[in-house]
């Protein structure tokens, strides 16, 4: 474990097919100079880096007992200067709430807000550009399902994130 105090970010690991689809959509529409990341669903934006060992223990325990999470992608939503894909996943909401309770005292104001899972495919563009993509995707969108397969912990240092560890959910095959 690192003694680095840079903040940690927790995301949901998507199944390969969903991951490839959303990453391609993001690569097509996210401003290239700001597109450091592949597609992701952020669960927590800023956990304390100095608590990495304890956070990893919590994530290992949580993931060991968590079956894969069914995800539904019903449509798109505007973000003002971007567009995101909506994620409906009641089991994800419950797991995230359990983690929020375990992380109590560490949560940033942003992470204390109501959790609305989504996948950002465009951000930090002119409102007109975002509105055009929203119109295009909302008329052509076909809802589909995916799976959350685990948790990924990252360290944030400004541009690209550095992966720390992955915590896979047990397979239900």
PDB file of C-alpha atoms in Angstrom:
ATOM      1  CA  UNK A   1       0.000   0.000   0.000  1.00  0.00           C
ATOM      2  CA  UNK A   2       1.119   3.508  -0.730  1.00  0.00           C
ATOM      3  CA  UNK A   3       1.745   6.284   1.771  1.00  0.00           C
ATOM      4  CA  UNK A   4       0.654   8.735  -0.942  1.00  0.00           C
ATOM      5  CA  UNK A   5      -1.987  11.186   0.281  1.00  0.00           C
ATOM      6  CA  UNK A   6      -3.438  12.003  -3.160  1.00  0.00           C
ATOM      7  CA  UNK A   7      -7.214  11.396  -3.168  1.00  0.00           C
ATOM      8  CA  UNK A   8      -8.710   8.069  -4.199  1.00  0.00           C
ATOM      9  CA  UNK A   9     -11.567   7.494  -6.637  1.00  0.00           C
ATOM     10  CA  UNK A  10     -13.780   4.411  -6.661  1.00  0.00           C
ATOM     11  CA  UNK A  11     -15.484   3.235  -9.848  1.00  0.00           C
ATOM     12  CA  UNK A  12     -17.619   0.284 -10.901  1.00  0.00           C
ATOM     13  CA  UNK A  13     -16.011  -2.197 -13.298  1.00  0.00           C
ATOM     14  CA  UNK A  14     -18.263  -2.695 -16.333  1.00  0.00           C
ATOM     15  CA  UNK A  15     -18.609  -5.909 -18.318  1.00  0.00           C
ATOM     16  CA  UNK A  16     -16.342  -5.962 -21.397  1.00  0.00           C
ATOM     17  CA  UNK A  17     -19.070  -5.345 -23.979  1.00  0.00           C
ATOM     18  CA  UNK A  18     -20.530  -2.326 -22.146  1.00  0.00           C
ATOM     19  CA  UNK A  19     -17.043  -1.009 -21.397  1.00  0.00           C
ATOM     20  CA  UNK A  20     -15.982  -1.160 -25.067  1.00  0.00           C
ATOM     21  CA  UNK A  21     -19.233   0.424 -26.285  1.00  0.00           C
ATOM     22  CA  UNK A  22     -19.167   3.337 -23.837  1.00  0.00           C
ATOM     23  CA  UNK A  23     -15.430   3.924 -24.237  1.00  0.00           C
ATOM     24  CA  UNK A  24     -15.884   4.144 -28.026  1.00  0.00           C
ATOM     25  CA  UNK A  25     -18.772   6.589 -27.536  1.00  0.00           C
ATOM     26  CA  UNK A  26     -16.634   8.628 -25.164  1.00  0.00           C
ATOM     27  CA  UNK A  27     -13.651   8.570 -27.547  1.00  0.00           C
ATOM     28  CA  UNK A  28     -15.899   9.843 -30.332  1.00  0.00           C
ATOM     29  CA  UNK A  29     -17.505  12.708 -28.395  1.00  0.00           C
ATOM     30  CA  UNK A  30     -15.290  13.731 -25.467  1.00  0.00           C
ATOM     31  CA  UNK A  31     -12.804  16.547 -26.232  1.00  0.00           C
ATOM     32  CA  UNK A  32      -9.572  14.706 -27.085  1.00  0.00           C
ATOM     33  CA  UNK A  33      -7.376  17.034 -25.015  1.00  0.00           C
ATOM     34  CA  UNK A  34      -9.421  16.199 -21.901  1.00  0.00           C
ATOM     35  CA  UNK A  35     -10.176  12.532 -22.547  1.00  0.00           C
ATOM     36  CA  UNK A  36      -7.713  10.859 -20.171  1.00  0.00           C
ATOM     37  CA  UNK A  37     -10.045   8.053 -19.131  1.00  0.00           C
ATOM     38  CA  UNK A  38     -12.026   5.113 -20.424  1.00  0.00           C
ATOM     39  CA  UNK A  39     -15.750   4.809 -19.696  1.00  0.00           C
ATOM     40  CA  UNK A  40     -16.586   4.463 -16.005  1.00  0.00           C
ATOM     41  CA  UNK A  41     -19.262   4.871 -13.353  1.00  0.00           C
ATOM     42  CA  UNK A  42     -17.838   6.865 -10.455  1.00  0.00           C
ATOM     43  CA  UNK A  43     -19.083   5.697  -7.066  1.00  0.00           C
ATOM     44  CA  UNK A  44     -16.926   8.013  -4.923  1.00  0.00           C
ATOM     45  CA  UNK A  45     -14.974  11.009  -6.194  1.00  0.00           C
ATOM     46  CA  UNK A  46     -12.603  11.805  -3.329  1.00  0.00           C
ATOM     47  CA  UNK A  47     -11.678   9.290  -0.650  1.00  0.00           C
ATOM     48  CA  UNK A  48      -8.653  10.012   1.576  1.00  0.00           C
ATOM     49  CA  UNK A  49      -5.403   8.638   0.161  1.00  0.00           C
ATOM     50  CA  UNK A  50      -3.939   8.185   3.634  1.00  0.00           C
ATOM     51  CA  UNK A  51      -6.724   5.641   4.355  1.00  0.00           C
ATOM     52  CA  UNK A  52      -5.860   3.451   1.344  1.00  0.00           C
ATOM     53  CA  UNK A  53      -5.130   0.285   3.354  1.00  0.00           C
ATOM     54  CA  UNK A  54      -8.385   0.522   5.318  1.00  0.00           C
ATOM     55  CA  UNK A  55     -10.373   1.363   2.173  1.00  0.00           C
ATOM     56  CA  UNK A  56      -8.885  -1.659   0.382  1.00  0.00           C
ATOM     57  CA  UNK A  57      -9.945  -3.907   3.289  1.00  0.00           C
ATOM     58  CA  UNK A  58     -13.506  -2.567   3.090  1.00  0.00           C
ATOM     59  CA  UNK A  59     -13.577  -3.056  -0.687  1.00  0.00           C
ATOM     60  CA  UNK A  60     -12.201  -6.602  -0.458  1.00  0.00           C
ATOM     61  CA  UNK A  61     -14.840  -7.538   2.127  1.00  0.00           C
ATOM     62  CA  UNK A  62     -17.660  -5.859   0.192  1.00  0.00           C
ATOM     63  CA  UNK A  63     -16.729  -7.334  -3.180  1.00  0.00           C
ATOM     64  CA  UNK A  64     -16.335 -10.864  -1.774  1.00  0.00           C
ATOM     65  CA  UNK A  65     -20.017 -10.853  -0.770  1.00  0.00           C
ATOM     66  CA  UNK A  66     -21.437  -8.920  -3.743  1.00  0.00           C
ATOM     67  CA  UNK A  67     -22.842 -10.801  -6.742  1.00  0.00           C
ATOM     68  CA  UNK A  68     -22.463  -9.145 -10.149  1.00  0.00           C
ATOM     69  CA  UNK A  69     -24.762  -6.135 -10.451  1.00  0.00           C
ATOM     70  CA  UNK A  70     -27.414  -5.915 -13.174  1.00  0.00           C
ATOM     71  CA  UNK A  71     -27.271  -2.542 -14.942  1.00  0.00           C
ATOM     72  CA  UNK A  72     -29.836  -1.007 -17.288  1.00  0.00           C
ATOM     73  CA  UNK A  73     -28.957   1.848 -19.642  1.00  0.00           C
ATOM     74  CA  UNK A  74     -32.375   3.355 -20.513  1.00  0.00           C
ATOM     75  CA  UNK A  75     -31.329   6.572 -22.206  1.00  0.00           C
ATOM     76  CA  UNK A  76     -29.230   9.713 -22.149  1.00  0.00           C
ATOM     77  CA  UNK A  77     -29.361  12.877 -20.074  1.00  0.00           C
ATOM     78  CA  UNK A  78     -27.967  16.372 -20.621  1.00  0.00           C
ATOM     79  CA  UNK A  79     -25.190  17.599 -18.335  1.00  0.00           C
ATOM     80  CA  UNK A  80     -25.214  21.249 -19.381  1.00  0.00           C
ATOM     81  CA  UNK A  81     -21.813  21.133 -21.050  1.00  0.00           C
ATOM     82  CA  UNK A  82     -22.040  17.460 -21.918  1.00  0.00           C
ATOM     83  CA  UNK A  83     -24.087  14.281 -22.157  1.00  0.00           C
ATOM     84  CA  UNK A  84     -24.267  11.174 -19.972  1.00  0.00           C
ATOM     85  CA  UNK A  85     -25.905   7.778 -20.238  1.00  0.00           C
ATOM     86  CA  UNK A  86     -28.375   7.028 -17.456  1.00  0.00           C
ATOM     87  CA  UNK A  87     -27.787   3.953 -15.321  1.00  0.00           C
ATOM     88  CA  UNK A  88     -30.660   2.215 -13.526  1.00  0.00           C
ATOM     89  CA  UNK A  89     -29.404  -0.270 -10.960  1.00  0.00           C
ATOM     90  CA  UNK A  90     -31.222  -0.663  -7.629  1.00  0.00           C
ATOM     91  CA  UNK A  91     -28.671  -3.201  -6.360  1.00  0.00           C
ATOM     92  CA  UNK A  92     -25.843  -0.785  -7.193  1.00  0.00           C
ATOM     93  CA  UNK A  93     -27.591   1.932  -5.181  1.00  0.00           C
ATOM     94  CA  UNK A  94     -27.835  -0.404  -2.180  1.00  0.00           C
ATOM     95  CA  UNK A  95     -24.181  -1.459  -2.397  1.00  0.00           C
ATOM     96  CA  UNK A  96     -23.072   2.162  -2.767  1.00  0.00           C
ATOM     97  CA  UNK A  97     -25.093   3.104   0.330  1.00  0.00           C
ATOM     98  CA  UNK A  98     -23.397   0.326   2.321  1.00  0.00           C
ATOM     99  CA  UNK A  99     -20.014   1.642   1.204  1.00  0.00           C
ATOM    100  CA  UNK A 100     -21.012   5.224   2.071  1.00  0.00           C
ATOM    101  CA  UNK A 101     -21.831   4.029   5.587  1.00  0.00           C
ATOM    102  CA  UNK A 102     -18.456   2.270   5.828  1.00  0.00           C
ATOM    103  CA  UNK A 103     -16.701   5.428   4.574  1.00  0.00           C
ATOM    104  CA  UNK A 104     -18.602   7.728   6.957  1.00  0.00           C
ATOM    105  CA  UNK A 105     -16.400  10.598   8.065  1.00  0.00           C
ATOM    106  CA  UNK A 106     -14.318  10.398   4.890  1.00  0.00           C
ATOM    107  CA  UNK A 107     -16.912  11.545   2.358  1.00  0.00           C
ATOM    108  CA  UNK A 108     -16.473  14.817   0.491  1.00  0.00           C
ATOM    109  CA  UNK A 109     -19.503  17.101   0.102  1.00  0.00           C
ATOM    110  CA  UNK A 110     -19.881  15.792  -3.477  1.00  0.00           C
ATOM    111  CA  UNK A 111     -19.873  12.181  -2.270  1.00  0.00           C
ATOM    112  CA  UNK A 112     -22.468  12.985   0.407  1.00  0.00           C
ATOM    113  CA  UNK A 113     -24.968  14.104  -2.237  1.00  0.00           C
ATOM    114  CA  UNK A 114     -27.638  11.812  -3.641  1.00  0.00           C
ATOM    115  CA  UNK A 115     -25.967   9.246  -5.893  1.00  0.00           C
ATOM    116  CA  UNK A 116     -27.149   9.317  -9.510  1.00  0.00           C
ATOM    117  CA  UNK A 117     -25.175   6.723 -11.460  1.00  0.00           C
ATOM    118  CA  UNK A 118     -24.289   7.651 -15.023  1.00  0.00           C
ATOM    119  CA  UNK A 119     -21.574   7.285 -17.643  1.00  0.00           C
ATOM    120  CA  UNK A 120     -20.300  10.586 -19.004  1.00  0.00           C
ATOM    121  CA  UNK A 121     -19.718  10.386 -22.763  1.00  0.00           C
ATOM    122  CA  UNK A 122     -19.157  14.104 -23.346  1.00  0.00           C
ATOM    123  CA  UNK A 123     -18.217  16.946 -21.008  1.00  0.00           C
ATOM    124  CA  UNK A 124     -16.713  20.430 -20.978  1.00  0.00           C
ATOM    125  CA  UNK A 125     -17.990  21.412 -24.427  1.00  0.00           C
ATOM    126  CA  UNK A 126     -20.105  24.351 -25.583  1.00  0.00           C
ATOM    127  CA  UNK A 127     -23.774  24.011 -24.625  1.00  0.00           C
ATOM    128  CA  UNK A 128     -24.766  23.971 -28.306  1.00  0.00           C
ATOM    129  CA  UNK A 129     -22.411  21.049 -29.004  1.00  0.00           C
ATOM    130  CA  UNK A 130     -23.795  19.155 -26.015  1.00  0.00           C
ATOM    131  CA  UNK A 131     -27.394  19.884 -27.044  1.00  0.00           C
ATOM    132  CA  UNK A 132     -26.708  18.553 -30.552  1.00  0.00           C
ATOM    133  CA  UNK A 133     -25.251  15.282 -29.228  1.00  0.00           C
ATOM    134  CA  UNK A 134     -28.085  14.926 -26.728  1.00  0.00           C
ATOM    135  CA  UNK A 135     -30.643  15.352 -29.538  1.00  0.00           C
ATOM    136  CA  UNK A 136     -28.808  12.830 -31.720  1.00  0.00           C
ATOM    137  CA  UNK A 137     -28.399  10.174 -29.022  1.00  0.00           C
ATOM    138  CA  UNK A 138     -31.838  10.602 -27.466  1.00  0.00           C
ATOM    139  CA  UNK A 139     -33.573   9.932 -30.796  1.00  0.00           C
ATOM    140  CA  UNK A 140     -31.398   6.942 -31.728  1.00  0.00           C
ATOM    141  CA  UNK A 141     -30.841   5.385 -28.282  1.00  0.00           C
ATOM    142  CA  UNK A 142     -31.871   1.772 -27.766  1.00  0.00           C
ATOM    143  CA  UNK A 143     -31.910   0.745 -24.121  1.00  0.00           C
ATOM    144  CA  UNK A 144     -29.767  -2.233 -23.188  1.00  0.00           C
ATOM    145  CA  UNK A 145     -28.419  -4.069 -20.164  1.00  0.00           C
ATOM    146  CA  UNK A 146     -24.959  -4.635 -18.776  1.00  0.00           C
ATOM    147  CA  UNK A 147     -23.270  -5.951 -15.660  1.00  0.00           C
ATOM    148  CA  UNK A 148     -21.158  -4.431 -12.914  1.00  0.00           C
ATOM    149  CA  UNK A 149     -18.378  -6.941 -12.322  1.00  0.00           C
ATOM    150  CA  UNK A 150     -16.369  -5.370  -9.534  1.00  0.00           C
ATOM    151  CA  UNK A 151     -14.844  -2.253  -8.043  1.00  0.00           C
ATOM    152  CA  UNK A 152     -11.739  -0.375  -9.189  1.00  0.00           C
ATOM    153  CA  UNK A 153      -9.787   1.939  -6.887  1.00  0.00           C
ATOM    154  CA  UNK A 154      -7.787   4.771  -8.466  1.00  0.00           C
ATOM    155  CA  UNK A 155      -5.428   7.507  -7.300  1.00  0.00           C
ATOM    156  CA  UNK A 156      -6.034  11.020  -8.633  1.00  0.00           C
ATOM    157  CA  UNK A 157      -3.101  13.309  -9.347  1.00  0.00           C
ATOM    158  CA  UNK A 158      -4.517  15.721 -11.856  1.00  0.00           C
ATOM    159  CA  UNK A 159      -4.777  14.236 -15.453  1.00  0.00           C
ATOM    160  CA  UNK A 160      -4.989  10.461 -15.910  1.00  0.00           C
ATOM    161  CA  UNK A 161      -5.929   8.320 -12.933  1.00  0.00           C
ATOM    162  CA  UNK A 162      -3.531   5.653 -11.622  1.00  0.00           C
ATOM    163  CA  UNK A 163      -5.141   2.263 -10.982  1.00  0.00           C
ATOM    164  CA  UNK A 164      -4.418   0.928  -7.503  1.00  0.00           C
ATOM    165  CA  UNK A 165      -6.416  -2.292  -7.358  1.00  0.00           C
ATOM    166  CA  UNK A 166      -9.440  -4.143  -8.697  1.00  0.00           C
ATOM    167  CA  UNK A 167     -11.938  -6.029  -6.529  1.00  0.00           C
ATOM    168  CA  UNK A 168     -13.979  -8.479  -8.598  1.00  0.00           C
ATOM    169  CA  UNK A 169     -17.378  -9.759  -7.528  1.00  0.00           C
ATOM    170  CA  UNK A 170     -17.668 -13.569  -7.354  1.00  0.00           C
ATOM    171  CA  UNK A 171     -19.090 -15.091 -10.518  1.00  0.00           C
ATOM    172  CA  UNK A 172     -22.588 -16.554 -10.295  1.00  0.00           C
ATOM    173  CA  UNK A 173     -22.078 -19.027 -13.156  1.00  0.00           C
TER     174      UNK A 173
END
